[in-house]
Amino acid sequence: MKDFSVLFISIVLIIIFAFGKCSKDVRIERIAGPYMCAEGPHWDEKKNLLYFVDVVGQKIFCYNPVTKKITHTYLKNGQVGVAVPVHGKNNEFLAGSGTDLVRVFWDSTADDKDPRIEIISKVDIGVEDTRFNDGKVDPKGRLWAGTMGEKNYVPISGKGSLYRFAYDGTPATMISPVDISNGLVWSHTNDSFYYIDSFAYNIVVYDYDDTTGDIYNKRTLFDLKKNNIKGIADGMTIDHAGNLWVANHDGGLVFQVDSKTGKMLRSIAMPVTDVTSVAFGGPNKDILYVTTAKDKLSETQLQEQPLAGSVFAVYGLGISGSPMLSCKIR
Ligand SMILES: *[C@@H]1O[C@H](CO)[C@@H](O)[C@H](O)[C@H]1NC(C)=O
């Protein structure tokens, strides 16, 4: 009888503990900004730093979560859609700026208004009014980055492409045409590639060959409209369990999708509508960093959303992400 009570109390305690843990409050904190269009968060696990860009401001930022210090560098070359650290190098980044792939020499401990850059290759040759948007590094260290059509901050459909860059910087066209190239996640098993062309209102999955870097057999994984999600899907990342975390532009959410079944698992309401991208970071990779934008908002919307364009940290999700890779380039 006594044993039974102990068992009973233990079970009750376990239930209370588990419930308490699940329902623990998710806390959202503004850590940087606001900027015009913050994008492309990348956690540098070697240095414990977060990088992100302001596309419109033509800047790469570095946030140190320990000191809270934010530094930046300005690329006069053009708008910056993505920036990732170069593997095995200190103070070198690969960035998509305008329609150029550039190497940026920047010591992120200080601001640099005119860093040395080197143009490695060019994309969208002969196509007008496009610029780099989001990009990510694949499991083999190759950078993939896509473009979008845009004139006076208004997107133009059907002008962009997704490129994969070889180790010498040569671009290969992977998907074309695209409206707004976004998303970009590879499965932990390195055999699936998840992609978002924002105006398709979905997330698609391809089979991925890690050796050749080729993709084939496109399927729709998740349809925003069928799941009653307003707006478009923007950037995304993957958690430790292999589920996708998706930024919802014009819908104000960050939502989690099962990468196998396409089922929506969870959604977090952000304090602003135009959520652009997500990345796990922090020493335990259990903080979800969320970038947002204000460049597409009206005056009224801007007054209602004074934090629009900020970068946020979401704590208490109870999950963690996987390491983000730096880029291999000769
Ligand atoms: C997938 O690629 C990553 C990065 O190169 C590697 O660490 C990991 O072992 C690979 N996983 C499998 C299942 O091959």
Tab-separated table of C-alpha atoms and ligand atoms in Angstrom:
chain	number	residue	atom	x	y	z
A	1	MET	CA	0.000	0.000	0.000
A	2	LYS	CA	2.793	2.356	0.972
A	3	ASP	CA	4.686	1.508	-2.225
A	4	PHE	CA	1.587	2.274	-4.195
A	5	SER	CA	1.282	5.796	-2.672
A	6	VAL	CA	4.905	6.524	-3.452
A	7	LEU	CA	4.372	5.412	-7.026
A	8	PHE	CA	1.175	7.463	-7.254
A	9	ILE	CA	2.813	10.621	-5.889
A	10	SER	CA	5.782	10.133	-8.209
A	11	ILE	CA	3.504	9.881	-11.232
A	12	VAL	CA	1.610	13.010	-10.167
A	13	LEU	CA	4.889	14.880	-9.716
A	14	ILE	CA	6.144	13.720	-13.107
A	15	ILE	CA	2.919	14.904	-14.733
A	16	ILE	CA	3.086	18.287	-12.958
A	17	PHE	CA	6.727	18.677	-13.926
A	18	ALA	CA	6.155	17.699	-17.540
A	19	PHE	CA	3.120	19.948	-17.846
A	20	GLY	CA	4.936	22.823	-16.176
A	21	LYS	CA	7.786	22.388	-18.625
A	22	CYS	CA	5.584	22.340	-21.724
A	23	SER	CA	3.477	25.287	-20.734
A	24	LYS	CA	6.471	27.326	-19.640
A	25	ASP	CA	6.161	30.775	-21.117
A	26	VAL	CA	7.861	31.524	-24.359
A	27	ARG	CA	9.597	34.874	-23.970
A	28	ILE	CA	10.288	37.205	-26.899
A	29	GLU	CA	12.906	39.905	-26.545
A	30	ARG	CA	13.986	42.569	-29.030
A	31	ILE	CA	17.770	42.416	-29.330
A	32	ALA	CA	18.609	44.726	-32.253
A	33	GLY	CA	17.162	47.269	-34.655
A	34	PRO	CA	14.779	48.260	-36.027
A	35	TYR	CA	16.246	48.105	-39.522
A	36	MET	CA	14.567	48.410	-42.926
A	37	CYS	CA	14.810	44.737	-43.839
A	38	ALA	CA	16.694	42.454	-41.455
A	39	GLU	CA	17.313	39.023	-43.007
A	40	GLY	CA	19.610	36.012	-43.137
A	41	PRO	CA	20.398	35.247	-39.454
A	42	HIS	CA	23.429	32.950	-39.102
A	43	TRP	CA	24.778	31.621	-35.794
A	44	ASP	CA	28.577	31.306	-35.674
A	45	GLU	CA	29.082	28.553	-33.126
A	46	LYS	CA	32.848	28.919	-33.070
A	47	LYS	CA	32.704	32.545	-31.992
A	48	ASN	CA	29.248	32.514	-30.355
A	49	LEU	CA	28.095	35.421	-32.497
A	50	LEU	CA	24.978	36.092	-34.541
A	51	TYR	CA	25.308	37.593	-38.011
A	52	PHE	CA	22.412	39.025	-39.982
A	53	VAL	CA	21.972	41.537	-42.799
A	54	ASP	CA	19.880	44.598	-43.540
A	55	VAL	CA	19.129	44.082	-47.227
A	56	VAL	CA	18.027	47.646	-47.915
A	57	GLY	CA	20.651	49.231	-45.640
A	58	GLN	CA	23.393	47.247	-47.492
A	59	LYS	CA	24.846	46.136	-44.174
A	60	ILE	CA	26.080	42.993	-42.453
A	61	PHE	CA	25.609	43.025	-38.679
A	62	CYS	CA	27.235	41.105	-35.857
A	63	TYR	CA	25.519	40.705	-32.481
A	64	ASN	CA	27.373	39.449	-29.436
A	65	PRO	CA	24.807	38.000	-26.981
A	66	VAL	CA	27.259	38.222	-24.069
A	67	THR	CA	28.241	41.890	-24.405
A	68	LYS	CA	25.058	42.892	-26.346
A	69	LYS	CA	27.383	44.814	-28.646
A	70	ILE	CA	26.263	45.237	-32.263
A	71	THR	CA	28.746	46.055	-35.011
A	72	HIS	CA	28.222	46.407	-38.749
A	73	THR	CA	29.903	46.779	-42.077
A	74	TYR	CA	28.512	48.588	-45.116
A	75	LEU	CA	28.761	47.203	-48.661
A	76	LYS	CA	28.695	50.047	-51.156
A	77	ASN	CA	28.619	47.320	-53.845
A	78	GLY	CA	24.847	46.947	-53.387
A	79	GLN	CA	22.015	45.455	-51.308
A	80	VAL	CA	22.973	42.445	-49.207
A	81	GLY	CA	20.672	39.402	-49.206
A	82	VAL	CA	22.914	36.944	-47.391
A	83	ALA	CA	26.277	36.788	-45.614
A	84	VAL	CA	27.981	33.712	-44.156
A	85	PRO	CA	31.446	33.215	-42.651
A	86	VAL	CA	34.103	31.505	-44.778
A	87	HIS	CA	35.249	28.130	-43.445
A	88	GLY	CA	38.755	28.037	-41.993
A	89	LYS	CA	39.259	31.805	-42.301
A	90	ASN	CA	39.071	34.511	-39.702
A	91	ASN	CA	37.221	37.737	-40.565
A	92	GLU	CA	36.105	36.628	-44.047
A	93	PHE	CA	32.529	36.425	-45.254
A	94	LEU	CA	30.871	35.379	-48.465
A	95	ALA	CA	27.947	37.637	-49.337
A	96	GLY	CA	25.330	38.022	-52.040
A	97	SER	CA	25.370	41.748	-52.819
A	98	GLY	CA	23.271	43.107	-55.665
A	99	THR	CA	23.770	40.264	-58.161
A	100	ASP	CA	27.419	39.712	-57.209
A	101	LEU	CA	28.897	36.994	-55.040
A	102	VAL	CA	31.537	38.827	-53.035
A	103	ARG	CA	34.162	38.008	-50.431
A	104	VAL	CA	34.116	40.563	-47.617
A	105	PHE	CA	37.122	41.120	-45.355
A	106	TRP	CA	35.697	42.333	-42.056
A	107	ASP	CA	36.791	42.068	-38.430
A	108	SER	CA	33.369	41.983	-36.816
A	109	THR	CA	34.645	43.275	-33.461
A	110	ALA	CA	34.417	46.809	-34.917
A	111	ASP	CA	32.395	48.789	-37.465
A	112	ASP	CA	33.865	49.127	-40.930
A	113	LYS	CA	32.146	51.555	-43.301
A	114	ASP	CA	34.269	50.591	-46.306
A	115	PRO	CA	35.585	47.029	-46.066
A	116	ARG	CA	37.805	45.450	-48.717
A	117	ILE	CA	35.716	43.231	-50.982
A	118	GLU	CA	36.473	40.917	-53.878
A	119	ILE	CA	33.908	40.042	-56.548
A	120	ILE	CA	33.987	36.259	-57.037
A	121	SER	CA	31.209	35.791	-59.591
A	122	LYS	CA	28.059	37.336	-61.018
A	123	VAL	CA	24.559	35.932	-61.509
A	124	ASP	CA	21.413	36.951	-63.427
A	125	ILE	CA	23.592	38.277	-66.239
A	126	GLY	CA	21.428	40.148	-68.753
A	127	VAL	CA	18.458	40.225	-66.348
A	128	GLU	CA	17.451	43.642	-65.024
A	129	ASP	CA	16.070	44.603	-61.600
A	130	THR	CA	17.041	41.546	-59.578
A	131	ARG	CA	19.070	41.158	-56.400
A	132	PHE	CA	20.252	38.420	-54.093
A	133	ASN	CA	17.821	37.310	-51.424
A	134	ASP	CA	18.317	34.559	-48.835
A	135	GLY	CA	21.052	31.902	-48.983
A	136	LYS	CA	22.410	28.978	-46.952
A	137	VAL	CA	25.347	26.592	-46.852
A	138	ASP	CA	24.677	22.940	-47.795
A	139	PRO	CA	26.070	19.924	-45.850
A	140	LYS	CA	29.147	19.889	-48.096
A	141	GLY	CA	29.933	23.567	-47.449
A	142	ARG	CA	28.666	24.923	-50.792
A	143	LEU	CA	26.720	28.209	-50.700
A	144	TRP	CA	23.244	28.233	-52.254
A	145	ALA	CA	21.679	31.650	-52.768
A	146	GLY	CA	18.763	32.862	-54.820
A	147	THR	CA	17.600	36.098	-56.358
A	148	MET	CA	14.316	37.960	-56.749
A	149	GLY	CA	12.985	40.648	-59.059
A	150	GLU	CA	12.433	43.992	-57.323
A	151	LYS	CA	12.038	47.595	-58.400
A	152	ASN	CA	11.514	50.473	-55.919
A	153	TYR	CA	10.959	47.891	-53.146
A	154	VAL	CA	8.131	46.228	-55.100
A	155	PRO	CA	8.764	42.550	-55.983
A	156	ILE	CA	8.539	41.565	-59.655
A	157	SER	CA	7.505	37.954	-60.319
A	158	GLY	CA	9.336	35.369	-62.399
A	159	LYS	CA	12.736	37.059	-62.636
A	160	GLY	CA	14.751	35.261	-59.951
A	161	SER	CA	16.720	32.003	-59.825
A	162	LEU	CA	18.315	29.779	-57.220
A	163	TYR	CA	22.066	29.220	-57.623
A	164	ARG	CA	24.522	26.743	-56.110
A	165	PHE	CA	28.125	27.960	-55.984
A	166	ALA	CA	31.010	25.575	-56.601
A	167	TYR	CA	34.116	25.819	-54.398
A	168	ASP	CA	35.667	28.174	-56.961
A	169	GLY	CA	32.577	30.412	-56.913
A	170	THR	CA	31.113	29.300	-60.258
A	171	PRO	CA	27.295	29.459	-60.116
A	172	ALA	CA	25.049	26.620	-61.308
A	173	THR	CA	21.353	27.396	-61.851
A	174	MET	CA	19.311	25.023	-59.682
A	175	ILE	CA	15.742	26.378	-59.961
A	176	SER	CA	14.480	28.964	-62.462
A	177	PRO	CA	12.374	31.007	-62.699
A	178	VAL	CA	11.477	31.826	-59.102
A	179	ASP	CA	9.559	34.804	-57.712
A	180	ILE	CA	11.270	35.292	-54.335
A	181	SER	CA	13.975	32.764	-53.477
A	182	ASN	CA	13.755	31.849	-49.788
A	183	GLY	CA	13.839	29.068	-47.225
A	184	LEU	CA	16.713	26.645	-47.834
A	185	VAL	CA	17.154	23.784	-45.423
A	186	TRP	CA	18.766	20.337	-45.782
A	187	SER	CA	17.612	17.311	-43.767
A	188	HIS	CA	19.939	15.868	-41.122
A	189	THR	CA	20.207	12.763	-43.280
A	190	ASN	CA	21.555	14.969	-46.097
A	191	ASP	CA	19.129	13.506	-48.626
A	192	SER	CA	16.323	16.086	-48.720
A	193	PHE	CA	16.277	19.772	-49.614
A	194	TYR	CA	13.458	22.062	-48.458
A	195	TYR	CA	12.770	25.224	-50.407
A	196	ILE	CA	10.431	28.209	-50.410
A	197	ASP	CA	9.528	30.329	-53.409
A	198	SER	CA	7.468	32.801	-51.373
A	199	PHE	CA	4.740	33.631	-53.902
A	200	ALA	CA	3.992	29.922	-54.389
A	201	TYR	CA	2.534	30.009	-50.841
A	202	ASN	CA	4.083	26.677	-49.989
A	203	ILE	CA	7.128	24.753	-48.821
A	204	VAL	CA	8.466	22.181	-51.270
A	205	VAL	CA	10.863	19.284	-50.791
A	206	TYR	CA	13.317	17.766	-53.296
A	207	ASP	CA	15.487	14.671	-53.091
A	208	TYR	CA	19.062	15.872	-52.657
A	209	ASP	CA	22.294	14.119	-53.675
A	210	ASP	CA	24.960	15.284	-51.230
A	211	THR	CA	27.838	14.144	-53.454
A	212	THR	CA	26.802	15.915	-56.653
A	213	GLY	CA	24.663	18.588	-54.942
A	214	ASP	CA	21.829	17.890	-57.399
A	215	ILE	CA	18.124	18.093	-56.558
A	216	TYR	CA	15.215	16.246	-58.171
A	217	ASN	CA	11.691	14.894	-57.579
A	218	LYS	CA	9.953	18.075	-56.331
A	219	ARG	CA	6.897	17.616	-54.047
A	220	THR	CA	4.749	20.055	-52.071
A	221	LEU	CA	5.231	19.511	-48.328
A	222	PHE	CA	3.113	22.298	-46.864
A	223	ASP	CA	0.494	24.645	-48.310
A	224	LEU	CA	0.023	27.942	-46.432
A	225	LYS	CA	-3.509	28.640	-47.698
A	226	LYS	CA	-4.767	25.135	-46.833
A	227	ASN	CA	-3.433	25.729	-43.315
A	228	ASN	CA	-5.168	29.132	-43.125
A	229	ILE	CA	-1.920	31.032	-42.842
A	230	LYS	CA	-2.073	34.620	-44.050
A	231	GLY	CA	0.843	36.083	-45.999
A	232	ILE	CA	3.825	34.204	-47.395
A	233	ALA	CA	6.554	31.873	-46.182
A	234	ASP	CA	9.995	33.492	-45.998
A	235	GLY	CA	13.207	32.117	-44.424
A	236	MET	CA	13.370	28.814	-42.533
A	237	THR	CA	15.603	26.609	-40.409
A	238	ILE	CA	15.617	23.101	-38.965
A	239	ASP	CA	15.581	21.993	-35.326
A	240	HIS	CA	17.462	19.139	-33.694
A	241	ALA	CA	14.507	16.777	-34.184
A	242	GLY	CA	14.417	17.562	-37.909
A	243	ASN	CA	11.317	19.794	-37.917
A	244	LEU	CA	11.192	23.003	-39.947
A	245	TRP	CA	10.775	26.486	-38.427
A	246	VAL	CA	9.363	28.952	-40.904
A	247	ALA	CA	9.189	32.769	-40.945
A	248	ASN	CA	5.792	34.083	-42.021
A	249	HIS	CA	6.024	37.437	-43.810
A	250	ASP	CA	2.818	39.516	-43.649
A	251	GLY	CA	1.300	36.989	-41.242
A	252	GLY	CA	3.341	37.711	-38.115
A	253	LEU	CA	4.119	34.105	-37.213
A	254	VAL	CA	6.965	31.725	-36.790
A	255	PHE	CA	5.620	28.205	-37.274
A	256	GLN	CA	6.957	24.686	-36.938
A	257	VAL	CA	6.238	22.026	-39.570
A	258	ASP	CA	6.935	18.287	-39.430
A	259	SER	CA	9.425	17.800	-42.277
A	260	LYS	CA	8.114	14.268	-43.033
A	261	THR	CA	4.323	14.657	-42.842
A	262	GLY	CA	3.960	18.385	-43.563
A	263	LYS	CA	1.773	18.740	-40.471
A	264	MET	CA	1.867	22.092	-38.666
A	265	LEU	CA	3.058	21.430	-35.110
A	266	ARG	CA	3.306	24.793	-33.427
A	267	SER	CA	3.068	28.510	-34.080
A	268	ILE	CA	4.443	31.526	-32.233
A	269	ALA	CA	2.872	34.974	-32.689
A	270	MET	CA	5.503	37.682	-33.147
A	271	PRO	CA	4.895	41.352	-32.210
A	272	VAL	CA	5.247	42.441	-35.878
A	273	THR	CA	3.737	41.228	-39.163
A	274	ASP	CA	6.700	41.029	-41.551
A	275	VAL	CA	8.812	38.165	-40.234
A	276	THR	CA	11.682	37.426	-42.638
A	277	SER	CA	13.860	34.603	-41.290
A	278	VAL	CA	14.846	32.399	-38.351
A	279	ALA	CA	17.973	30.710	-36.960
A	280	PHE	CA	18.772	28.814	-33.779
A	281	GLY	CA	21.658	30.187	-31.743
A	282	GLY	CA	23.110	30.703	-28.307
A	283	PRO	CA	25.671	28.428	-26.605
A	284	ASN	CA	23.070	25.623	-26.454
A	285	LYS	CA	21.437	26.589	-29.766
A	286	ASP	CA	18.112	26.822	-27.925
A	287	ILE	CA	17.372	30.482	-28.676
A	288	LEU	CA	15.434	31.149	-31.875
A	289	TYR	CA	16.664	34.369	-33.480
A	290	VAL	CA	14.017	35.993	-35.668
A	291	THR	CA	14.619	38.786	-38.192
A	292	THR	CA	11.829	41.124	-39.355
A	293	ALA	CA	11.322	43.986	-41.809
A	294	LYS	CA	9.483	47.273	-42.129
A	295	ASP	CA	10.219	48.248	-45.738
A	296	LYS	CA	6.840	46.962	-47.010
A	297	LEU	CA	4.693	48.542	-44.257
A	298	SER	CA	2.375	51.544	-44.637
A	299	GLU	CA	2.607	54.617	-42.364
A	300	THR	CA	-0.377	53.342	-40.343
A	301	GLN	CA	1.129	49.880	-39.958
A	302	LEU	CA	4.426	51.423	-38.875
A	303	GLN	CA	2.662	53.338	-36.107
A	304	GLU	CA	0.912	50.166	-34.957
A	305	GLN	CA	4.200	48.192	-35.060
A	306	PRO	CA	6.987	50.346	-33.638
A	307	LEU	CA	9.212	47.263	-33.352
A	308	ALA	CA	8.898	46.298	-37.040
A	309	GLY	CA	12.330	45.653	-38.537
A	310	SER	CA	13.837	44.483	-35.234
A	311	VAL	CA	15.718	41.272	-34.581
A	312	PHE	CA	14.171	39.215	-31.782
A	313	ALA	CA	15.336	36.384	-29.552
A	314	VAL	CA	12.709	33.778	-28.647
A	315	TYR	CA	13.504	31.954	-25.399
A	316	GLY	CA	11.818	29.011	-23.727
A	317	LEU	CA	10.755	26.966	-26.753
A	318	GLY	CA	12.180	23.888	-25.050
A	319	ILE	CA	13.956	22.731	-28.206
A	320	SER	CA	17.273	23.361	-29.888
A	321	GLY	CA	18.657	23.691	-33.389
A	322	SER	CA	21.566	22.197	-35.267
A	323	PRO	CA	24.908	23.814	-36.126
A	324	MET	CA	24.952	26.167	-39.114
A	325	LEU	CA	27.860	25.533	-41.448
A	326	SER	CA	30.359	28.049	-42.720
A	327	CYS	CA	31.056	28.184	-46.431
A	328	LYS	CA	33.932	26.485	-48.244
A	329	ILE	CA	35.377	28.636	-51.003
A	330	ARG	CA	38.830	28.770	-52.578
B	1	LIG	C1	25.372	15.289	-43.048
B	1	LIG	O1	26.295	16.316	-43.280
B	1	LIG	C2	26.869	16.867	-42.114
B	1	LIG	C3	27.705	18.066	-42.501
B	1	LIG	O2	28.667	17.746	-43.451
B	1	LIG	C4	27.686	15.776	-41.404
B	1	LIG	O3	28.239	16.304	-40.214
B	1	LIG	C5	26.775	14.615	-41.087
B	1	LIG	O4	27.525	13.572	-40.528
B	1	LIG	C6	26.044	14.129	-42.324
B	1	LIG	N1	25.036	13.157	-41.934
B	1	LIG	C7	24.892	12.002	-42.542
B	1	LIG	C8	23.790	11.132	-42.014
B	1	LIG	O5	25.565	11.651	-43.484
